PDB file of C-alpha atoms and ligand atoms in Angstrom:
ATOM      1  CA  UNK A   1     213.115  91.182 178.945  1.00  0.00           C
ATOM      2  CA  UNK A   2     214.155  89.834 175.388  1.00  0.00           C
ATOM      3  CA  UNK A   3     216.537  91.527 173.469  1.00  0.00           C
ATOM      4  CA  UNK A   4     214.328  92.844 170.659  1.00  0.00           C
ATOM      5  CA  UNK A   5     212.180  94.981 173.427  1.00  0.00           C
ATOM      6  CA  UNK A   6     215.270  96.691 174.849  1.00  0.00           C
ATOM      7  CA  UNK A   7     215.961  98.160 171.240  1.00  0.00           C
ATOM      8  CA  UNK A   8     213.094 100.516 171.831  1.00  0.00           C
ATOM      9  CA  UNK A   9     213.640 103.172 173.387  1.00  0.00           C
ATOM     10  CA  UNK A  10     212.196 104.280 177.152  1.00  0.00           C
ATOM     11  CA  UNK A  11     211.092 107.644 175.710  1.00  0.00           C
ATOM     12  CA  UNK A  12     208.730 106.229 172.611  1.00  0.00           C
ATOM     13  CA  UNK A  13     205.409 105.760 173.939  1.00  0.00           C
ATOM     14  CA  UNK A  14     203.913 105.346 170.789  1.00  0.00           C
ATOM     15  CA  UNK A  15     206.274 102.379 169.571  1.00  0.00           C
ATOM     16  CA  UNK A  16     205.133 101.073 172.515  1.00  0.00           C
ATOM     17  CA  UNK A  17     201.367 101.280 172.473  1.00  0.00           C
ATOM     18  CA  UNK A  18     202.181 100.011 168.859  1.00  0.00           C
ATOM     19  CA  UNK A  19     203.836  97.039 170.068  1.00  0.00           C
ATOM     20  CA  UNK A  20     201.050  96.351 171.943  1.00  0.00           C
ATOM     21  CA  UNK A  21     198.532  96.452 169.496  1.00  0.00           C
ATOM     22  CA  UNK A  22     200.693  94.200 167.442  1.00  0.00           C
ATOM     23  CA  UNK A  23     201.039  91.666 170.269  1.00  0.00           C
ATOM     24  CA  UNK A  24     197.309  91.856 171.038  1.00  0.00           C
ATOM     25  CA  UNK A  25     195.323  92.817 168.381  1.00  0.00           C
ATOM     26  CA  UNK A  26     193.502  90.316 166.601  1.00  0.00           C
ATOM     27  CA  UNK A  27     193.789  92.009 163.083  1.00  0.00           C
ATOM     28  CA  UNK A  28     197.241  93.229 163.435  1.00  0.00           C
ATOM     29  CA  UNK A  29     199.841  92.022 161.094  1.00  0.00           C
ATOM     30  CA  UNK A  30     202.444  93.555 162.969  1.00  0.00           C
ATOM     31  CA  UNK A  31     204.094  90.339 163.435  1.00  0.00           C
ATOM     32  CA  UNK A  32     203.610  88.099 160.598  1.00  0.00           C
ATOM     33  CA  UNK A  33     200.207  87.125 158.487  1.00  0.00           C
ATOM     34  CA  UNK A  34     197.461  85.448 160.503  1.00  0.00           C
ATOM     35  CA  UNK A  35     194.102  83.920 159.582  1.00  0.00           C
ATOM     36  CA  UNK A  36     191.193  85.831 161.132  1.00  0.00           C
ATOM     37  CA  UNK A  37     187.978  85.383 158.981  1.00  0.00           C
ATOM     38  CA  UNK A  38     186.321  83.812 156.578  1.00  0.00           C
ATOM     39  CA  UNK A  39     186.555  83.476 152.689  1.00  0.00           C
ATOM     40  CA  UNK A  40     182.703  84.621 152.356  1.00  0.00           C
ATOM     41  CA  UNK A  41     180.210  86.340 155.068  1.00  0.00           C
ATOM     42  CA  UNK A  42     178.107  83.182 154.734  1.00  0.00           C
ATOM     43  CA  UNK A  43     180.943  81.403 155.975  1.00  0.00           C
ATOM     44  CA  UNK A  44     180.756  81.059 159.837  1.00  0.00           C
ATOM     45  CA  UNK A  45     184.187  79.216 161.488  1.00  0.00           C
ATOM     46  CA  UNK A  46     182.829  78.495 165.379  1.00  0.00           C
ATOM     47  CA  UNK A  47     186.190  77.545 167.538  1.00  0.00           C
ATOM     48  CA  UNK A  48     186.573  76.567 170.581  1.00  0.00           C
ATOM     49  CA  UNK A  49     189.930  76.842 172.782  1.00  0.00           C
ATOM     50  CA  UNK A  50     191.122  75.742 176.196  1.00  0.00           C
ATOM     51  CA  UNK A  51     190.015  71.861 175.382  1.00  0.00           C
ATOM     52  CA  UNK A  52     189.536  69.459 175.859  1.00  0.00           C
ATOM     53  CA  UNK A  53     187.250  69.134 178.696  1.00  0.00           C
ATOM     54  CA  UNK A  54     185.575  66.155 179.942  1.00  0.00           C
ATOM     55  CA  UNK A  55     182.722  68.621 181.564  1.00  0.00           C
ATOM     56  CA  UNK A  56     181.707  70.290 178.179  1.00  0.00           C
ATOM     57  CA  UNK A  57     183.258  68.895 174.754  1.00  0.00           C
ATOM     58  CA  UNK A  58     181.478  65.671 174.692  1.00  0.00           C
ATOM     59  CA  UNK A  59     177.968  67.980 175.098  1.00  0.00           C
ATOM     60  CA  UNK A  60     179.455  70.407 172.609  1.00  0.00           C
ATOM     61  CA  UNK A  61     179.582  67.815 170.366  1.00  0.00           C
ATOM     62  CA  UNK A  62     176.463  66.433 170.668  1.00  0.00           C
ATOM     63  CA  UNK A  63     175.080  69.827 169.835  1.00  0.00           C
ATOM     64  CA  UNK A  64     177.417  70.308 166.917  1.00  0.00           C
ATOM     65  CA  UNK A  65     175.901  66.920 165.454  1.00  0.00           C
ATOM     66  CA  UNK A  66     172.649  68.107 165.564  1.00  0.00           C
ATOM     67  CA  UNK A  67     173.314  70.671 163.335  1.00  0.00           C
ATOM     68  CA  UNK A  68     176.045  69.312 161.099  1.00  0.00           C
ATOM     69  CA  UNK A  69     178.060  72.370 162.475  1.00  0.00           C
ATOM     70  CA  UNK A  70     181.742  71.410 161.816  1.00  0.00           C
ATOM     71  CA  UNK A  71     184.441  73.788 164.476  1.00  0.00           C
ATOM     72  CA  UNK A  72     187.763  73.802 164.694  1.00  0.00           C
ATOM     73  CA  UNK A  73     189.148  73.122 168.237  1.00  0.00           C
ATOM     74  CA  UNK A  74     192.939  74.485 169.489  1.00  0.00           C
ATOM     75  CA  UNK A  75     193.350  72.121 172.714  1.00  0.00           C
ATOM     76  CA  UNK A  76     196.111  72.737 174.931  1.00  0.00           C
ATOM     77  CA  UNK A  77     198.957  69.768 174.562  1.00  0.00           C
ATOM     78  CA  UNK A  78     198.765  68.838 178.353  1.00  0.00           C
ATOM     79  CA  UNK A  79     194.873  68.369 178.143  1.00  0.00           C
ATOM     80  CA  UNK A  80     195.475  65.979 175.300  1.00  0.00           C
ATOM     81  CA  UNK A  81     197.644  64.078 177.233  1.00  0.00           C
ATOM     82  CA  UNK A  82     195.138  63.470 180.215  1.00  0.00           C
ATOM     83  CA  UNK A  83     192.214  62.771 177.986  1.00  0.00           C
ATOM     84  CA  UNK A  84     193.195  61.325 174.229  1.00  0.00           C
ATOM     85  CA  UNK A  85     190.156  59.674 173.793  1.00  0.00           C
ATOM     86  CA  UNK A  86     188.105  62.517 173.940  1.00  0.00           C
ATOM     87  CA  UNK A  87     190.305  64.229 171.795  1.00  0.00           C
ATOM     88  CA  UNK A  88     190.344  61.181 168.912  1.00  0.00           C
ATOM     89  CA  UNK A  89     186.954  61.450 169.770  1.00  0.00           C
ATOM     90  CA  UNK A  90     186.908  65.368 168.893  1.00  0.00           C
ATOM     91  CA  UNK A  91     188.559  64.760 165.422  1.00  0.00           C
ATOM     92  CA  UNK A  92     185.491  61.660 164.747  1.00  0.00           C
ATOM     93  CA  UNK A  93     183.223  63.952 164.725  1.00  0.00           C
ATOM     94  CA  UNK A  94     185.037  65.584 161.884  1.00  0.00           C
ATOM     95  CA  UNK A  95     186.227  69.056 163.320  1.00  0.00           C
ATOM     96  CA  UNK A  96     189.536  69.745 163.031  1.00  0.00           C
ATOM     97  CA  UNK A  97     191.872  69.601 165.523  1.00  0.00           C
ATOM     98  CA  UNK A  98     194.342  72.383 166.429  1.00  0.00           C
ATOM     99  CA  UNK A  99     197.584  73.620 168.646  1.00  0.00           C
ATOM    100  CA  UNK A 100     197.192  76.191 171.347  1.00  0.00           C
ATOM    101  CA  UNK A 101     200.154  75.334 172.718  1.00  0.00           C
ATOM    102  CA  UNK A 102     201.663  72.375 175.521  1.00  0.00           C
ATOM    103  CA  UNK A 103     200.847  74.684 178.835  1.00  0.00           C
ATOM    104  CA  UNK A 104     199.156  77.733 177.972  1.00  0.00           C
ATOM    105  CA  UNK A 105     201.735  80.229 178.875  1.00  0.00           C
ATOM    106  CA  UNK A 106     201.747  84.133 177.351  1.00  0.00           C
ATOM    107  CA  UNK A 107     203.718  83.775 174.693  1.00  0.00           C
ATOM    108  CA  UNK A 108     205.072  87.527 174.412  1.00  0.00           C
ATOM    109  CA  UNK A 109     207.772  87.099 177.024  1.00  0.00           C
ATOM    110  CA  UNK A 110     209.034  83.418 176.110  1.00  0.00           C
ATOM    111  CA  UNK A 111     212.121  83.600 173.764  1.00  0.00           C
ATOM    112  CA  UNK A 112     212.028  81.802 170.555  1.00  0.00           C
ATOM    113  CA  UNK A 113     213.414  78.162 171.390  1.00  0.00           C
ATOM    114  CA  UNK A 114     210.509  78.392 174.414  1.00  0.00           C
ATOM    115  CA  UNK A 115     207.905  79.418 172.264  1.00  0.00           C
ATOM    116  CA  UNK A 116     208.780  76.369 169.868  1.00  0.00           C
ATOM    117  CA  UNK A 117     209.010  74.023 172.521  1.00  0.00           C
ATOM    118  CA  UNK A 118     205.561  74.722 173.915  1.00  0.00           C
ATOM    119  CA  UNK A 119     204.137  74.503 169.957  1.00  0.00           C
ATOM    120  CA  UNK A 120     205.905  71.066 169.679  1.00  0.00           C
ATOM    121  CA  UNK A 121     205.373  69.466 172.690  1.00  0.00           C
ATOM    122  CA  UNK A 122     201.339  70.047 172.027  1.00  0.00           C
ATOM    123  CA  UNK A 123     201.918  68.668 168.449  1.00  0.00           C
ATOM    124  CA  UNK A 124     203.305  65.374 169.936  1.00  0.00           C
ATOM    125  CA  UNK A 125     200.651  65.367 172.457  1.00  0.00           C
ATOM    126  CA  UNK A 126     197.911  65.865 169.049  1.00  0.00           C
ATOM    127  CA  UNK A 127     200.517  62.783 167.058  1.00  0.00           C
ATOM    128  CA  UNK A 128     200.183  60.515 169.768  1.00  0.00           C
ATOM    129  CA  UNK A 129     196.633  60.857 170.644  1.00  0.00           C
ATOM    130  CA  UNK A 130     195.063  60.746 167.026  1.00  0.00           C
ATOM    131  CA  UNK A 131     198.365  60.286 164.709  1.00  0.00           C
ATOM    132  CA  UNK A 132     198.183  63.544 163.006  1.00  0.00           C
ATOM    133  CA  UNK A 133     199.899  67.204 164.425  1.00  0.00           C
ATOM    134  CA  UNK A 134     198.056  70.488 163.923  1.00  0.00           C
ATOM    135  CA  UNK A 135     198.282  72.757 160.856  1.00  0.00           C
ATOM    136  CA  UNK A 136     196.770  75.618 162.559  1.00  0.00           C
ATOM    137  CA  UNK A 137     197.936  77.380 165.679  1.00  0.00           C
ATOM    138  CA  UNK A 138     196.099  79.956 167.691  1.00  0.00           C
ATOM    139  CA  UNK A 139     198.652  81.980 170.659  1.00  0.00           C
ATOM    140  CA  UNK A 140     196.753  81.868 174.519  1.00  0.00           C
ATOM    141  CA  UNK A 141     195.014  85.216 174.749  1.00  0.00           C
ATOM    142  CA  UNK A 142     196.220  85.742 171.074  1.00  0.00           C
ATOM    143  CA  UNK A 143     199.335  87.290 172.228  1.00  0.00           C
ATOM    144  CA  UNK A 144     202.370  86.978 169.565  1.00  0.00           C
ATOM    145  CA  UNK A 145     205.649  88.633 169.641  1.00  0.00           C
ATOM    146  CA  UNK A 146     208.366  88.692 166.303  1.00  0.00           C
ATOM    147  CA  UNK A 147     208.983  85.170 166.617  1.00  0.00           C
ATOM    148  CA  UNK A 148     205.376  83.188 167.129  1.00  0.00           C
ATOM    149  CA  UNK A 149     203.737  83.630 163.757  1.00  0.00           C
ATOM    150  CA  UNK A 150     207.350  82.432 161.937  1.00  0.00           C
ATOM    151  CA  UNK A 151     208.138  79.766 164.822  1.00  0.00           C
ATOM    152  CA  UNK A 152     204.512  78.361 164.060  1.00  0.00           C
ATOM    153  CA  UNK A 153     205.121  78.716 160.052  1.00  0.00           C
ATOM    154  CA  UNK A 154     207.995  76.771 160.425  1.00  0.00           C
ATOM    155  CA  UNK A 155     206.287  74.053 162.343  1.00  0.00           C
ATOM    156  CA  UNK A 156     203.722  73.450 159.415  1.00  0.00           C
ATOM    157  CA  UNK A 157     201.005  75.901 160.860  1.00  0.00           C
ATOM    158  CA  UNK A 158     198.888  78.959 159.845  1.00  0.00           C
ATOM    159  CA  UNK A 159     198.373  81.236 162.744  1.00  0.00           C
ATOM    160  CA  UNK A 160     194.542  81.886 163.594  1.00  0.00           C
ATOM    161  CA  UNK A 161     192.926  84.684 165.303  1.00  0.00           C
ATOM    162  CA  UNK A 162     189.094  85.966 165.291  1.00  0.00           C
ATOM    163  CA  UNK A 163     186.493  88.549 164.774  1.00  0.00           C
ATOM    164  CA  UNK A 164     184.560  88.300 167.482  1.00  0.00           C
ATOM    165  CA  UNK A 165     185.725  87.263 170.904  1.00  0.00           C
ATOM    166  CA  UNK A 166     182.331  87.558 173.404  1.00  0.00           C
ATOM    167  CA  UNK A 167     184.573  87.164 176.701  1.00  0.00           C
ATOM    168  CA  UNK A 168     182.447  83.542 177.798  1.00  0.00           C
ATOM    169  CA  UNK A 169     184.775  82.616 180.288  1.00  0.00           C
ATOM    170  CA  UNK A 170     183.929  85.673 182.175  1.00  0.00           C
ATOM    171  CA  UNK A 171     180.076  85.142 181.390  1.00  0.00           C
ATOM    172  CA  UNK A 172     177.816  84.890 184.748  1.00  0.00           C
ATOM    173  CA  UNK A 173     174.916  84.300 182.537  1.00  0.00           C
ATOM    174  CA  UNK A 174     173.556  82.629 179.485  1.00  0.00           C
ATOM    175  CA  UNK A 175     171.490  85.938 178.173  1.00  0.00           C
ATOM    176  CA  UNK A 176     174.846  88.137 178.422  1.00  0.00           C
ATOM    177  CA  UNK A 177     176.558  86.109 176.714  1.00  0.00           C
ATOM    178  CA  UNK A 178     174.016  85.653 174.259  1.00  0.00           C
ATOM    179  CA  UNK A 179     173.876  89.359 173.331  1.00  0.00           C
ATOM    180  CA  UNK A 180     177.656  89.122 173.336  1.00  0.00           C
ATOM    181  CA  UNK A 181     177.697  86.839 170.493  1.00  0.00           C
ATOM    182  CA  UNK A 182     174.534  88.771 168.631  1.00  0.00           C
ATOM    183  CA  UNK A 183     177.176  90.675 166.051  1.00  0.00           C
ATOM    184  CA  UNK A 184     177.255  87.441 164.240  1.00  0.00           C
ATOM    185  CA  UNK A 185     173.428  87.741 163.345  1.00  0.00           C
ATOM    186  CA  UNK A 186     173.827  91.047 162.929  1.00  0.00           C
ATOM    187  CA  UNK A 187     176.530  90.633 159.988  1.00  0.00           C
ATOM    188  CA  UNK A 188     175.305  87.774 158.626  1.00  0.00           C
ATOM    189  CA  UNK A 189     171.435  90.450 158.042  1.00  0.00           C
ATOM    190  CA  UNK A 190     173.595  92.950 156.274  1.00  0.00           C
ATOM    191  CA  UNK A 191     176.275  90.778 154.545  1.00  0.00           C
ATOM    192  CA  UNK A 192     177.250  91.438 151.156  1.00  0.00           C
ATOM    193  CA  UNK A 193     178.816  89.382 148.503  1.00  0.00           C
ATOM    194  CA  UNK A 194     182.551  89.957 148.490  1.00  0.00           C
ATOM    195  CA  UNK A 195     183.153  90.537 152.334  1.00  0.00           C
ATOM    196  CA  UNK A 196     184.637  88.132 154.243  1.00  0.00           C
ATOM    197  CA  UNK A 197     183.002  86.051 157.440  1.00  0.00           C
ATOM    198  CA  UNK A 198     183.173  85.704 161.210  1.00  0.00           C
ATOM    199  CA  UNK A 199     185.579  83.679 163.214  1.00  0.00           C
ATOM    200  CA  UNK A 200     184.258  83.287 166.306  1.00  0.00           C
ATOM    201  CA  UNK A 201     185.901  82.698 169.673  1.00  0.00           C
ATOM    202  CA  UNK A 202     184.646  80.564 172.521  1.00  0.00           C
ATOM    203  CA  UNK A 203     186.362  78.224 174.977  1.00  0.00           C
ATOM    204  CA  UNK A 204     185.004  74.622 175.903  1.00  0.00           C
ATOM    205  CA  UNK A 205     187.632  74.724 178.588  1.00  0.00           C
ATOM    206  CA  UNK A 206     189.867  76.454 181.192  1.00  0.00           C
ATOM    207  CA  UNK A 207     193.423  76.819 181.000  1.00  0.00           C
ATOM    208  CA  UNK A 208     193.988  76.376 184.294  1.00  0.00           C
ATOM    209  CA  UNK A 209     192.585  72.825 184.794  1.00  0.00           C
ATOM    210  CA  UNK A 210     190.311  70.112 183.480  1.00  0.00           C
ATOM    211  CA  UNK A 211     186.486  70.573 184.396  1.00  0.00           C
ATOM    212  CA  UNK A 212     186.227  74.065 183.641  1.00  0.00           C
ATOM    213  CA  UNK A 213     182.203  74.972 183.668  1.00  0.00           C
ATOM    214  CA  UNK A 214     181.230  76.590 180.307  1.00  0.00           C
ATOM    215  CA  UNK A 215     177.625  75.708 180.071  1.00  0.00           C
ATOM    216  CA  UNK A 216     176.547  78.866 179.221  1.00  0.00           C
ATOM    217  CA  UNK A 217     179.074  78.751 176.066  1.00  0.00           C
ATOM    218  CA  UNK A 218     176.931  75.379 175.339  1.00  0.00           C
ATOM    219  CA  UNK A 219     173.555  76.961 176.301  1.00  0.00           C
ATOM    220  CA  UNK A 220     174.016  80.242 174.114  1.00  0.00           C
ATOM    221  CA  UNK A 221     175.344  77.785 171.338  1.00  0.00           C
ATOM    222  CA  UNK A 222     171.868  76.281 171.394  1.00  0.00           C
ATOM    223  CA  UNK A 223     169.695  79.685 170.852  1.00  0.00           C
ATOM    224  CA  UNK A 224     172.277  80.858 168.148  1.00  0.00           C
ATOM    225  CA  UNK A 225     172.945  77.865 166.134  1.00  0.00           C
ATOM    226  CA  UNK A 226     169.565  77.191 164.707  1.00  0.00           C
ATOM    227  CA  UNK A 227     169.145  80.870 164.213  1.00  0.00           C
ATOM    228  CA  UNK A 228     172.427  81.053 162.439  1.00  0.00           C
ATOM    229  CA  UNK A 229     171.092  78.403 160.311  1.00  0.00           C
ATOM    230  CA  UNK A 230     167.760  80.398 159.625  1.00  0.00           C
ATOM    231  CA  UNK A 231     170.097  83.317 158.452  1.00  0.00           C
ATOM    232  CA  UNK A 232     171.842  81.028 155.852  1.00  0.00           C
ATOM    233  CA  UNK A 233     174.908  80.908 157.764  1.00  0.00           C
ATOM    234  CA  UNK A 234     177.099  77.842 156.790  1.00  0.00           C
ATOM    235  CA  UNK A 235     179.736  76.101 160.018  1.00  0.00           C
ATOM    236  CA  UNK A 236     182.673  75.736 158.507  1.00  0.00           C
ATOM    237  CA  UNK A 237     186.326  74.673 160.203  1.00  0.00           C
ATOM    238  CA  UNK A 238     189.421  77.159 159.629  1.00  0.00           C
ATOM    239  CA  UNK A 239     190.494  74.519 156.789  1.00  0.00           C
ATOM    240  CA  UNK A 240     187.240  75.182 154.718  1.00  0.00           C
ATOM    241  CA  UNK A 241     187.621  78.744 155.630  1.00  0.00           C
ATOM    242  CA  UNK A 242     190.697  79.716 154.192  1.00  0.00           C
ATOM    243  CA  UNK A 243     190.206  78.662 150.319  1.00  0.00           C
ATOM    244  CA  UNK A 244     191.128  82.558 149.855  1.00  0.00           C
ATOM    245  CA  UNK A 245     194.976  83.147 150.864  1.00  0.00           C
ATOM    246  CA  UNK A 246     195.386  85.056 154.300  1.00  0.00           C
ATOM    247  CA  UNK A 247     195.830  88.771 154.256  1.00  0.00           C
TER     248      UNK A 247
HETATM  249 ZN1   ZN B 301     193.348  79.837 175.561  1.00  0.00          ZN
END
């Protein structure tokens, strides 16, 4: 246990239910300022984590062509490593590459100099495959702890999070996950000028290996994107999202 959890003490529930929520939470600020929508509710930033993946991101981004949908894409260093011409390929196409660290570990127990090593080993992994590192940063399962959102900052990236997280790794079918990602639509009906926009959360991967199946995360893609379009929705990555400072 790091040093900064043993300062709370055993009796405090609620500082640690608190903690928690600030380690978990997409919207919590708890422990430093992270991206987690859109400028404008017309604004839709798609990402995709846990890439890439020979099985699904070159059909991902055929799809994405099709409809001139530009994503942003946190690929885990290691990945990168095994496939960098998928992931030059990936950046081609015009979406924007970014850092979801080397290995995919849970942040919230690694101390600070581990944490930095696993952001920095997947930025040399991003240098050598297309020259460039990341300037955004998203934590596996979005878990941070004091020192992830500064580590990253330091590094040269913004840390990103989401509004809407459907859960398609755990989908068994293509109409679940459908529904699961209906809250977009749903928004996008009743927007109104001066709120801000989805980021949405899928995976074209699996941490664990290469060759992860997501087809229904490519199959529910295809009913919502045109229908997204209909709506007025516009893809954008998290560089053309963030015109507005995070809050
Ligand atoms: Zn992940």
């Amino acid at each position: 246990m790091d040093a900064w959890l043993i300062g709370v003490p055993a009796a405090a529930t609620l500082a640690g239910a608190a903690i928690a929520f600030g380690a978990a939470n997409p919207r919590s600020q708890m422990f430093g300022g992270t991206i987690f929508h859109t400028a404008a509710p017309d604004q839709l930033a798609i990402t995709f984590d846990d890439g890439p993946n020979p099985a699904i991101t070159p059909k991902l981004l055929d799809l994405l062509s099709r409809y001139d949908a530009k994503a942003t894409f946190f690929l885990i260093g290691r990945f990168v490593r095994e496939c960098p011409a998928l992931t030059k390929e990936i950046a081609e196409h015009g979406h924007v590459l970014a850092n979801h660290t080397e290995t995919h570990p849970n942040l919230f127990w690694l101390t600070q100099s581990a944490v930095s090593d696993e952001m920095q080993r997947c930025q040399g992994a991003l240098q050598a495959a297309t020259g460039d590192g990341a300037k955004y940063f998203r934590p596996p399962w979005g878990f941070r702890n004091p020192w992830v959102i500064r580590t990253a900052s330091e590094l040269g990236m913004q840390t990103v999070m989401w509004t809407l997280l459907p859960g398609d790794w755990r989908a068994r079918s293509t109409e679940w996950l459908t529904e699961r990602m209906r809250p977009i639509a749903r928004r996008a009906e009743r927007s109104a000028a001066g709120q801000a926009g989805d980021v949405l959360c899928l995976h074209d991967g699996a941490h664990r290996a290469l060759g992860g199946d997501r087809s229904h995360t490519i199959k529910a893609l295809e009913y919502w994107l045109p229908r997204w379009r209909d709506l007025g929705l516009k893809f954008v990555t998290i560089s053309q999202a963030v015109k507005l400072p995070a809050r």
